[in-house]
């Protein structure tokens, strides 16, 4: 049973990393990633022995994050895939792990911004020109920011504090 619990819990970090890599290389996060996270959550919660109260809090946190993500998308701050990934990760993290998740995501977003600005600077740009297409796109001054990377870093950093992971990963 423990092996099944851990296997189901590993869905979360695996899909968060896949979402970050897809965003980094293509500036898109496919809908199937957020949908797979949402679909796998009930099985992981059941296998982890989460109470109905915990599951309800996770659902409420996920819904709140979806509203936040939609608002940030409407404001033009993040992409639609980023907002859906934010909500799906918040669903898995629940309360109170969503608070460090948001903090870590903001910090990772700041670090990502500085890294992209450095990549786009005059002294690094020539080195990027010979790289793969996705790296050249990151180096373009008119390109956006693959915020899914920051969301994944925040999610992975906060995951050990989540209700589902308590007792398995900590």
PDB file of C-alpha atoms in Angstrom:
ATOM      1  CA  UNK A   1       0.000   0.000   0.000  1.00  0.00           C
ATOM      2  CA  UNK A   2       2.859   2.375   0.784  1.00  0.00           C
ATOM      3  CA  UNK A   3       4.291   1.858  -2.711  1.00  0.00           C
ATOM      4  CA  UNK A   4       0.917   2.812  -4.230  1.00  0.00           C
ATOM      5  CA  UNK A   5       0.705   5.911  -2.037  1.00  0.00           C
ATOM      6  CA  UNK A   6       4.173   7.056  -3.050  1.00  0.00           C
ATOM      7  CA  UNK A   7       3.520   6.279  -6.730  1.00  0.00           C
ATOM      8  CA  UNK A   8       0.346   8.380  -6.654  1.00  0.00           C
ATOM      9  CA  UNK A   9       2.118  11.189  -4.806  1.00  0.00           C
ATOM     10  CA  UNK A  10       4.864  11.217  -7.443  1.00  0.00           C
ATOM     11  CA  UNK A  11       2.299  12.188 -10.083  1.00  0.00           C
ATOM     12  CA  UNK A  12       2.386  15.724  -8.686  1.00  0.00           C
ATOM     13  CA  UNK A  13       6.106  16.506  -8.957  1.00  0.00           C
ATOM     14  CA  UNK A  14       6.372  14.652 -12.257  1.00  0.00           C
ATOM     15  CA  UNK A  15       3.613  16.662 -13.919  1.00  0.00           C
ATOM     16  CA  UNK A  16       4.811  19.933 -12.368  1.00  0.00           C
ATOM     17  CA  UNK A  17       8.240  19.339 -13.898  1.00  0.00           C
ATOM     18  CA  UNK A  18       6.731  18.376 -17.260  1.00  0.00           C
ATOM     19  CA  UNK A  19       4.670  21.585 -17.196  1.00  0.00           C
ATOM     20  CA  UNK A  20       7.762  23.662 -16.429  1.00  0.00           C
ATOM     21  CA  UNK A  21       9.772  22.034 -19.219  1.00  0.00           C
ATOM     22  CA  UNK A  22       6.949  22.469 -21.734  1.00  0.00           C
ATOM     23  CA  UNK A  23       6.606  26.132 -20.784  1.00  0.00           C
ATOM     24  CA  UNK A  24      10.360  26.687 -20.947  1.00  0.00           C
ATOM     25  CA  UNK A  25      10.718  25.119 -24.376  1.00  0.00           C
ATOM     26  CA  UNK A  26       7.478  26.174 -26.058  1.00  0.00           C
ATOM     27  CA  UNK A  27       5.889  28.962 -23.966  1.00  0.00           C
ATOM     28  CA  UNK A  28       2.795  26.782 -23.620  1.00  0.00           C
ATOM     29  CA  UNK A  29       1.510  24.463 -20.917  1.00  0.00           C
ATOM     30  CA  UNK A  30      -0.850  21.917 -22.455  1.00  0.00           C
ATOM     31  CA  UNK A  31      -4.273  21.589 -20.840  1.00  0.00           C
ATOM     32  CA  UNK A  32      -3.736  17.871 -20.292  1.00  0.00           C
ATOM     33  CA  UNK A  33      -1.172  18.610 -17.572  1.00  0.00           C
ATOM     34  CA  UNK A  34      -3.585  20.564 -15.361  1.00  0.00           C
ATOM     35  CA  UNK A  35      -6.379  18.104 -16.164  1.00  0.00           C
ATOM     36  CA  UNK A  36      -4.186  15.115 -15.265  1.00  0.00           C
ATOM     37  CA  UNK A  37      -3.213  16.771 -11.981  1.00  0.00           C
ATOM     38  CA  UNK A  38      -6.860  17.416 -11.136  1.00  0.00           C
ATOM     39  CA  UNK A  39      -7.899  13.897 -12.161  1.00  0.00           C
ATOM     40  CA  UNK A  40      -5.121  12.225 -10.134  1.00  0.00           C
ATOM     41  CA  UNK A  41      -5.808  14.249  -6.989  1.00  0.00           C
ATOM     42  CA  UNK A  42      -8.791  12.190  -5.692  1.00  0.00           C
ATOM     43  CA  UNK A  43      -6.875   8.913  -6.011  1.00  0.00           C
ATOM     44  CA  UNK A  44      -3.828  10.371  -4.280  1.00  0.00           C
ATOM     45  CA  UNK A  45      -5.975  11.867  -1.514  1.00  0.00           C
ATOM     46  CA  UNK A  46      -7.798   8.573  -0.997  1.00  0.00           C
ATOM     47  CA  UNK A  47      -4.576   6.534  -0.976  1.00  0.00           C
ATOM     48  CA  UNK A  48      -2.960   8.982   1.443  1.00  0.00           C
ATOM     49  CA  UNK A  49      -5.836   8.658   3.868  1.00  0.00           C
ATOM     50  CA  UNK A  50      -6.745  12.340   3.695  1.00  0.00           C
ATOM     51  CA  UNK A  51      -9.845  13.295   5.673  1.00  0.00           C
ATOM     52  CA  UNK A  52     -12.906  14.805   4.013  1.00  0.00           C
ATOM     53  CA  UNK A  53     -12.037  18.081   5.724  1.00  0.00           C
ATOM     54  CA  UNK A  54      -8.559  18.033   4.176  1.00  0.00           C
ATOM     55  CA  UNK A  55      -9.932  17.201   0.734  1.00  0.00           C
ATOM     56  CA  UNK A  56     -12.501  19.987   1.071  1.00  0.00           C
ATOM     57  CA  UNK A  57      -9.808  22.489   2.027  1.00  0.00           C
ATOM     58  CA  UNK A  58      -7.700  21.370  -0.933  1.00  0.00           C
ATOM     59  CA  UNK A  59     -10.672  21.854  -3.266  1.00  0.00           C
ATOM     60  CA  UNK A  60     -11.338  25.315  -1.825  1.00  0.00           C
ATOM     61  CA  UNK A  61      -7.675  26.302  -2.157  1.00  0.00           C
ATOM     62  CA  UNK A  62      -7.600  24.999  -5.729  1.00  0.00           C
ATOM     63  CA  UNK A  63     -10.731  26.961  -6.621  1.00  0.00           C
ATOM     64  CA  UNK A  64      -9.318  30.109  -5.011  1.00  0.00           C
ATOM     65  CA  UNK A  65      -6.089  29.683  -6.961  1.00  0.00           C
ATOM     66  CA  UNK A  66      -8.091  29.222 -10.164  1.00  0.00           C
ATOM     67  CA  UNK A  67      -9.865  32.536  -9.530  1.00  0.00           C
ATOM     68  CA  UNK A  68      -6.497  34.169  -8.770  1.00  0.00           C
ATOM     69  CA  UNK A  69      -4.941  32.655 -11.890  1.00  0.00           C
ATOM     70  CA  UNK A  70      -7.838  33.793 -14.072  1.00  0.00           C
ATOM     71  CA  UNK A  71      -7.507  37.301 -12.667  1.00  0.00           C
ATOM     72  CA  UNK A  72      -3.767  37.349 -13.319  1.00  0.00           C
ATOM     73  CA  UNK A  73      -4.398  36.064 -16.850  1.00  0.00           C
ATOM     74  CA  UNK A  74      -7.059  38.721 -17.449  1.00  0.00           C
ATOM     75  CA  UNK A  75      -4.592  41.365 -16.263  1.00  0.00           C
ATOM     76  CA  UNK A  76      -2.007  40.029 -18.733  1.00  0.00           C
ATOM     77  CA  UNK A  77       0.467  39.070 -16.010  1.00  0.00           C
ATOM     78  CA  UNK A  78       0.586  35.345 -16.809  1.00  0.00           C
ATOM     79  CA  UNK A  79      -0.571  33.020 -19.568  1.00  0.00           C
ATOM     80  CA  UNK A  80      -3.670  30.859 -19.404  1.00  0.00           C
ATOM     81  CA  UNK A  81      -1.646  27.678 -18.979  1.00  0.00           C
ATOM     82  CA  UNK A  82       0.215  29.268 -16.088  1.00  0.00           C
ATOM     83  CA  UNK A  83      -3.068  30.068 -14.348  1.00  0.00           C
ATOM     84  CA  UNK A  84      -4.341  26.508 -14.781  1.00  0.00           C
ATOM     85  CA  UNK A  85      -1.048  25.030 -13.558  1.00  0.00           C
ATOM     86  CA  UNK A  86      -1.157  27.368 -10.539  1.00  0.00           C
ATOM     87  CA  UNK A  87      -4.655  26.142  -9.665  1.00  0.00           C
ATOM     88  CA  UNK A  88      -3.840  22.458 -10.173  1.00  0.00           C
ATOM     89  CA  UNK A  89      -0.735  22.735  -7.996  1.00  0.00           C
ATOM     90  CA  UNK A  90      -2.661  24.614  -5.294  1.00  0.00           C
ATOM     91  CA  UNK A  91      -5.276  21.832  -5.328  1.00  0.00           C
ATOM     92  CA  UNK A  92      -2.600  19.284  -4.469  1.00  0.00           C
ATOM     93  CA  UNK A  93      -0.924  21.473  -1.872  1.00  0.00           C
ATOM     94  CA  UNK A  94      -4.012  22.586   0.034  1.00  0.00           C
ATOM     95  CA  UNK A  95      -4.019  24.581   3.237  1.00  0.00           C
ATOM     96  CA  UNK A  96      -1.660  25.809   4.719  1.00  0.00           C
ATOM     97  CA  UNK A  97       1.012  24.665   2.208  1.00  0.00           C
ATOM     98  CA  UNK A  98      -0.427  27.065  -0.380  1.00  0.00           C
ATOM     99  CA  UNK A  99       1.111  29.988   1.540  1.00  0.00           C
ATOM    100  CA  UNK A 100       4.742  28.861   1.157  1.00  0.00           C
ATOM    101  CA  UNK A 101       3.846  27.787  -2.406  1.00  0.00           C
ATOM    102  CA  UNK A 102       2.842  31.330  -3.317  1.00  0.00           C
ATOM    103  CA  UNK A 103       5.909  32.771  -1.579  1.00  0.00           C
ATOM    104  CA  UNK A 104       8.318  30.326  -3.241  1.00  0.00           C
ATOM    105  CA  UNK A 105       6.636  30.883  -6.606  1.00  0.00           C
ATOM    106  CA  UNK A 106       7.019  34.661  -6.272  1.00  0.00           C
ATOM    107  CA  UNK A 107      10.683  34.310  -5.294  1.00  0.00           C
ATOM    108  CA  UNK A 108      11.341  31.862  -8.131  1.00  0.00           C
ATOM    109  CA  UNK A 109       9.537  34.223 -10.509  1.00  0.00           C
ATOM    110  CA  UNK A 110      11.843  37.052  -9.477  1.00  0.00           C
ATOM    111  CA  UNK A 111      14.920  34.869  -9.956  1.00  0.00           C
ATOM    112  CA  UNK A 112      13.572  33.688 -13.312  1.00  0.00           C
ATOM    113  CA  UNK A 113      13.031  37.288 -14.383  1.00  0.00           C
ATOM    114  CA  UNK A 114      16.613  38.208 -13.532  1.00  0.00           C
ATOM    115  CA  UNK A 115      17.915  35.107 -15.342  1.00  0.00           C
ATOM    116  CA  UNK A 116      15.908  35.930 -18.474  1.00  0.00           C
ATOM    117  CA  UNK A 117      17.051  39.562 -18.346  1.00  0.00           C
ATOM    118  CA  UNK A 118      20.649  38.356 -18.102  1.00  0.00           C
ATOM    119  CA  UNK A 119      20.022  35.998 -21.015  1.00  0.00           C
ATOM    120  CA  UNK A 120      18.718  38.917 -23.053  1.00  0.00           C
ATOM    121  CA  UNK A 121      21.564  41.238 -22.118  1.00  0.00           C
ATOM    122  CA  UNK A 122      24.105  42.315 -24.683  1.00  0.00           C
ATOM    123  CA  UNK A 123      26.927  40.212 -23.322  1.00  0.00           C
ATOM    124  CA  UNK A 124      25.016  36.900 -23.090  1.00  0.00           C
ATOM    125  CA  UNK A 125      22.856  37.231 -26.213  1.00  0.00           C
ATOM    126  CA  UNK A 126      25.642  36.229 -28.650  1.00  0.00           C
ATOM    127  CA  UNK A 127      26.139  32.950 -26.773  1.00  0.00           C
ATOM    128  CA  UNK A 128      22.403  32.202 -26.971  1.00  0.00           C
ATOM    129  CA  UNK A 129      22.324  32.801 -30.724  1.00  0.00           C
ATOM    130  CA  UNK A 130      24.031  29.466 -31.353  1.00  0.00           C
ATOM    131  CA  UNK A 131      21.797  27.509 -28.989  1.00  0.00           C
ATOM    132  CA  UNK A 132      18.641  25.512 -29.617  1.00  0.00           C
ATOM    133  CA  UNK A 133      15.524  27.247 -30.942  1.00  0.00           C
ATOM    134  CA  UNK A 134      13.796  27.359 -27.545  1.00  0.00           C
ATOM    135  CA  UNK A 135      16.819  29.062 -25.974  1.00  0.00           C
ATOM    136  CA  UNK A 136      17.031  31.589 -28.811  1.00  0.00           C
ATOM    137  CA  UNK A 137      13.359  32.374 -28.216  1.00  0.00           C
ATOM    138  CA  UNK A 138      14.016  32.927 -24.508  1.00  0.00           C
ATOM    139  CA  UNK A 139      16.702  35.387 -25.541  1.00  0.00           C
ATOM    140  CA  UNK A 140      14.346  37.470 -27.686  1.00  0.00           C
ATOM    141  CA  UNK A 141      13.470  40.769 -26.057  1.00  0.00           C
ATOM    142  CA  UNK A 142       9.830  40.595 -27.187  1.00  0.00           C
ATOM    143  CA  UNK A 143       9.273  37.097 -25.785  1.00  0.00           C
ATOM    144  CA  UNK A 144       7.363  36.625 -22.559  1.00  0.00           C
ATOM    145  CA  UNK A 145       8.394  34.870 -19.387  1.00  0.00           C
ATOM    146  CA  UNK A 146       7.808  31.101 -18.973  1.00  0.00           C
ATOM    147  CA  UNK A 147       6.239  31.509 -15.530  1.00  0.00           C
ATOM    148  CA  UNK A 148       5.342  27.824 -15.397  1.00  0.00           C
ATOM    149  CA  UNK A 149       8.960  27.285 -14.364  1.00  0.00           C
ATOM    150  CA  UNK A 150       8.493  29.486 -11.288  1.00  0.00           C
ATOM    151  CA  UNK A 151       5.188  27.793 -10.479  1.00  0.00           C
ATOM    152  CA  UNK A 152       6.842  24.363 -10.626  1.00  0.00           C
ATOM    153  CA  UNK A 153       9.741  25.491  -8.422  1.00  0.00           C
ATOM    154  CA  UNK A 154       7.279  26.896  -5.884  1.00  0.00           C
ATOM    155  CA  UNK A 155       5.138  23.760  -6.014  1.00  0.00           C
ATOM    156  CA  UNK A 156       8.064  21.388  -5.589  1.00  0.00           C
ATOM    157  CA  UNK A 157       9.448  23.477  -2.731  1.00  0.00           C
ATOM    158  CA  UNK A 158       6.115  23.510  -0.881  1.00  0.00           C
ATOM    159  CA  UNK A 159       5.087  19.908  -1.617  1.00  0.00           C
ATOM    160  CA  UNK A 160       6.680  18.386   1.501  1.00  0.00           C
ATOM    161  CA  UNK A 161       4.440  20.670   3.596  1.00  0.00           C
ATOM    162  CA  UNK A 162       1.220  19.560   1.890  1.00  0.00           C
ATOM    163  CA  UNK A 163      -1.375  17.516   3.722  1.00  0.00           C
ATOM    164  CA  UNK A 164      -1.047  14.658   1.235  1.00  0.00           C
ATOM    165  CA  UNK A 165       2.723  14.422   1.549  1.00  0.00           C
ATOM    166  CA  UNK A 166       2.877  14.700   5.342  1.00  0.00           C
ATOM    167  CA  UNK A 167       4.064  11.429   6.768  1.00  0.00           C
ATOM    168  CA  UNK A 168       5.365  10.182   3.415  1.00  0.00           C
ATOM    169  CA  UNK A 169       8.001  12.679   2.321  1.00  0.00           C
ATOM    170  CA  UNK A 170       8.932  14.600   5.474  1.00  0.00           C
TER     171      UNK A 170
END
